[in-house]
XYZ file of C-alpha atoms in Angstrom:
295
model
C -7.089 -69.706 11.584
C -4.486 -67.024 12.094
C -1.691 -68.075 14.454
C -0.926 -66.173 17.611
C 1.793 -63.520 17.276
C 4.407 -63.816 20.003
C 6.182 -60.932 21.695
C 9.594 -59.704 20.721
C 10.941 -61.110 24.008
C 9.732 -64.650 23.177
C 11.210 -64.463 19.663
C 14.562 -63.302 21.021
C 14.613 -66.278 23.475
C 14.002 -68.649 20.556
C 17.049 -67.281 18.737
C 19.113 -67.290 21.953
C 18.400 -71.027 22.504
C 18.969 -71.770 18.818
C 22.428 -70.160 19.059
C 23.058 -72.410 22.097
C 22.617 -75.409 19.768
C 19.200 -76.450 21.069
C 16.948 -78.187 18.580
C 13.479 -77.109 17.518
C 11.806 -79.717 19.710
C 13.662 -78.703 22.883
C 13.090 -74.957 22.225
C 9.370 -75.647 21.676
C 9.107 -77.605 24.911
C 11.084 -75.120 27.038
C 9.111 -72.060 25.842
C 5.772 -73.892 25.497
C 5.178 -72.769 21.920
C 4.466 -74.887 18.835
C 7.429 -76.388 16.972
C 6.172 -74.763 13.720
C 6.349 -71.345 15.389
C 9.913 -71.969 16.481
C 10.829 -72.967 12.958
C 9.148 -69.840 11.455
C 10.964 -67.497 13.880
C 14.332 -69.074 13.162
C 13.804 -69.028 9.366
C 12.853 -65.347 9.496
C 15.941 -64.587 11.597
C 18.169 -66.437 9.150
C 16.691 -64.558 6.192
C 16.453 -61.013 7.585
C 18.822 -61.108 10.580
C 16.200 -59.722 12.991
C 13.210 -60.732 15.051
C 11.480 -57.380 14.592
C 8.189 -57.394 12.667
C 8.824 -56.273 9.076
C 6.592 -53.711 7.287
C 3.587 -55.438 5.819
C 2.261 -54.858 2.325
C -1.371 -54.646 3.460
C -4.454 -54.832 1.296
C -3.756 -54.260 -2.424
C -5.167 -50.968 -3.792
C -8.637 -51.154 -5.287
C -7.643 -48.778 -8.079
C -4.795 -49.521 -10.443
C -2.266 -46.741 -10.946
C -3.484 -46.172 -14.475
C -7.125 -45.732 -13.431
C -6.188 -43.514 -10.509
C -4.183 -41.193 -12.780
C -7.104 -41.096 -15.246
C -9.479 -40.056 -12.443
C -7.147 -37.299 -11.313
C -6.759 -35.955 -14.864
C -10.532 -36.057 -15.382
C -11.289 -34.166 -12.160
C -8.562 -31.566 -12.811
C -9.722 -30.862 -16.376
C -13.452 -30.978 -15.524
C -13.927 -29.434 -12.036
C -17.710 -29.778 -12.344
C -17.579 -33.590 -12.900
C -19.599 -35.541 -10.315
C -18.575 -38.555 -8.271
C -21.238 -40.591 -10.069
C -19.676 -39.750 -13.436
C -16.207 -40.650 -12.159
C -17.586 -43.913 -10.742
C -19.135 -44.829 -14.087
C -15.845 -44.094 -15.855
C -14.016 -46.571 -13.604
C -16.686 -49.212 -14.170
C -16.222 -48.857 -17.934
C -12.616 -50.022 -17.597
C -13.591 -52.918 -15.306
C -12.744 -51.363 -11.947
C -15.997 -50.900 -10.025
C -15.162 -49.026 -6.814
C -17.118 -47.100 -4.221
C -17.486 -43.323 -4.331
C -15.504 -43.119 -1.092
C -12.537 -44.809 -2.757
C -12.615 -42.236 -5.567
C -12.873 -39.332 -3.070
C -9.932 -40.710 -1.102
C -7.807 -40.972 -4.247
C -8.564 -37.350 -5.182
C -7.926 -36.107 -1.612
C -4.431 -37.570 -1.713
C -3.521 -35.164 -4.535
C -5.235 -32.146 -2.960
C -8.562 -32.250 -4.845
C -11.564 -31.736 -2.574
C -15.269 -31.419 -3.349
C -16.543 -27.940 -2.537
C -19.682 -25.961 -3.393
C -18.938 -23.762 -6.413
C -19.186 -20.060 -5.653
C -21.586 -18.062 -7.778
C -19.983 -15.344 -9.885
C -21.702 -12.863 -12.235
C -21.274 -13.774 -15.874
C -18.783 -11.434 -17.562
C -19.739 -10.299 -21.037
C -17.220 -9.201 -23.667
C -18.072 -5.596 -22.752
C -17.289 -6.275 -19.093
C -13.954 -7.803 -20.076
C -13.029 -4.874 -22.310
C -13.908 -2.415 -19.542
C -11.737 -4.363 -17.123
C -8.876 -4.405 -19.640
C -9.249 -0.656 -20.149
C -9.085 -0.067 -16.378
C -6.088 -2.315 -15.753
C -4.166 -0.872 -18.728
C -4.430 2.623 -17.172
C -3.699 1.735 -13.560
C -0.230 3.240 -13.781
C -1.277 6.498 -15.483
C -0.438 9.680 -13.633
C -2.798 12.547 -12.808
C -0.894 14.726 -15.302
C -1.747 12.266 -18.072
C -5.509 12.539 -17.355
C -5.209 16.336 -17.189
C -4.189 16.178 -20.861
C -7.409 14.370 -21.896
C -10.124 16.296 -23.735
C -13.413 14.464 -23.078
C -16.253 14.709 -25.583
C -19.776 13.440 -26.206
C -23.142 14.297 -27.699
C -26.368 14.550 -25.740
C -30.039 15.219 -26.359
C -31.327 18.150 -24.304
C -35.027 18.095 -23.420
C -35.757 21.815 -23.040
C -39.086 21.252 -21.327
C -38.060 18.475 -19.041
C -38.824 14.814 -19.195
C -42.040 12.992 -18.405
C -41.454 13.050 -14.670
C -44.063 14.085 -12.118
C -43.623 17.423 -10.353
C -45.602 18.303 -7.271
C -46.780 21.864 -6.647
C -48.612 23.618 -3.808
C -51.870 24.936 -5.150
C -55.332 25.951 -4.070
C -58.526 24.362 -5.359
C -59.415 25.101 -9.007
C -55.925 26.554 -9.774
C -54.425 23.471 -11.471
C -54.243 25.190 -14.909
C -52.617 28.385 -13.692
C -49.278 28.962 -15.456
C -47.301 28.722 -12.235
C -48.769 25.269 -11.586
C -48.101 23.697 -15.013
C -45.118 22.298 -16.934
C -44.805 23.316 -20.612
C -44.853 20.394 -23.069
C -44.316 20.058 -26.803
C -46.103 17.366 -28.874
C -44.795 15.210 -31.721
C -41.260 14.889 -30.375
C -40.411 18.607 -30.304
C -38.807 20.593 -27.528
C -35.310 19.086 -27.659
C -31.963 19.860 -29.231
C -28.807 17.840 -29.863
C -25.514 19.151 -28.444
C -21.837 18.269 -28.860
C -19.426 19.413 -26.189
C -16.034 18.790 -24.674
C -14.130 19.552 -21.461
C -10.914 18.814 -19.590
C -9.685 19.227 -16.036
C -8.942 22.864 -16.931
C -12.587 23.670 -17.790
C -15.195 23.427 -20.526
C -14.503 23.646 -24.232
C -16.833 24.603 -27.072
C -20.553 23.660 -26.882
C -22.134 23.170 -30.298
C -25.789 22.792 -31.271
C -26.202 20.073 -33.884
C -28.744 20.983 -36.545
C -30.476 17.997 -38.141
C -29.219 14.445 -38.038
C -25.624 13.883 -37.050
C -23.607 11.929 -39.602
C -19.896 11.367 -40.212
C -19.445 14.458 -42.356
C -21.206 16.708 -39.847
C -19.228 15.209 -37.000
C -15.945 15.892 -38.780
C -17.045 19.471 -39.471
C -17.710 19.969 -35.743
C -14.262 18.608 -34.917
C -12.612 20.809 -37.553
C -14.228 23.951 -36.186
C -14.157 23.273 -32.443
C -11.753 20.547 -31.280
C -8.348 22.203 -31.761
C -9.717 25.593 -30.687
C -11.064 24.063 -27.472
C -7.735 22.345 -26.772
C -5.921 25.635 -27.368
C -8.265 27.622 -25.094
C -7.839 25.009 -22.345
C -4.038 25.132 -22.798
C -3.705 21.395 -23.249
C -0.628 21.761 -25.423
C 0.053 19.948 -28.696
C 0.329 16.481 -27.199
C -3.107 16.087 -25.707
C -5.396 13.051 -25.911
C -8.905 13.179 -27.346
C -11.646 10.928 -25.992
C -14.724 9.822 -27.921
C -16.959 6.774 -27.738
C -17.248 4.031 -30.378
C -20.201 5.452 -32.279
C -19.848 4.419 -35.974
C -19.516 8.003 -37.159
C -16.751 8.537 -34.606
C -14.825 5.448 -35.721
C -15.429 5.887 -39.450
C -12.334 5.582 -41.633
C -12.598 9.184 -42.815
C -12.865 10.401 -39.210
C -9.858 8.368 -38.056
C -7.884 9.676 -41.059
C -8.762 13.200 -39.976
C -7.288 12.532 -36.525
C -4.175 11.089 -38.126
C -3.742 14.104 -40.387
C -4.105 16.484 -37.413
C -1.692 14.362 -35.297
C -4.313 13.939 -32.579
C -3.983 10.933 -30.294
C -7.370 9.246 -29.678
C -7.967 7.349 -26.441
C -8.986 3.738 -26.951
C -12.440 3.388 -25.428
C -14.360 0.233 -24.318
C -17.690 -0.324 -26.087
C -20.954 0.606 -24.385
C -19.274 2.455 -21.524
C -20.887 5.909 -21.257
C -20.740 5.706 -17.464
C -16.929 5.802 -17.662
C -16.982 9.206 -19.322
C -16.895 12.008 -16.744
C -18.701 14.325 -19.199
C -21.917 12.490 -18.233
C -21.800 14.339 -14.920
C -21.396 17.624 -16.754
C -24.407 16.850 -18.986
C -26.508 16.069 -15.922
C -25.638 19.392 -14.312
C -26.472 21.236 -17.536
C -29.824 19.461 -17.912
C -30.744 20.153 -14.311
C -29.959 23.874 -14.783
C -32.002 24.048 -18.024
C -35.018 22.332 -16.477
C -35.014 24.780 -13.565
C -35.206 27.745 -15.977
C -38.241 26.313 -17.886
C -37.509 27.993 -21.271
C -40.537 29.505 -23.038
C -39.283 28.965 -26.615
C -36.803 27.027 -28.734
């Protein structure tokens, strides 16, 4: 049974009477406390020089320092690890503790369990687009004014397979003003190459047949530098193209090097970053409104 703890005042009286040369038995009788208590108070005073309660060690930790450090390393390296997994890891080294004990140990070093926030998965293309954007954050407006943007596009001369509504009377569905011309077997379209800058549009070229590396270089030879000259971009302009294989072919890149033309590094699969897409859309809208009658 745990003995009663006496007040500081009682302990001080024990020491006061002891200093007055009273024996343990007389002190015990005068203060009405057990002789063993008097002896313990005096021994403590002799050893520590005080009657104040000393800090107590308390219950020993359930986790050894080594196991606690291992838990902290595990949680820091593997943020998705569960309390059950951490609990099993402590049991494997012979220290079976409750989940609450593990949580408390992690809280002391600032690690708290929280619901993971959902974040869209970034592909390599996303990362390259982000890198492209951050690498050009500091570019000035004058730099972008020196860029000659380019691209190819397929122009459907008779419109795409979209529905158009017309106001018509009964039995007039096949009148020419109520119909949209169509061409079968993939006809009715042309391939175009074009370029533009902030100063205006450059050359627009119709591509006959299939575009390959040689044909692409011929288009550049005949139209790129002339377009840059007409738009007054100066000698130190930047040319933009996407990463189509014929654009990035060794012979094509050698051509740029020979002509001393700086080519803008472009992230893969990023047509939406090219402002020429807006120009193509305006051109296609204008062509579809005119409804051409021949190729």
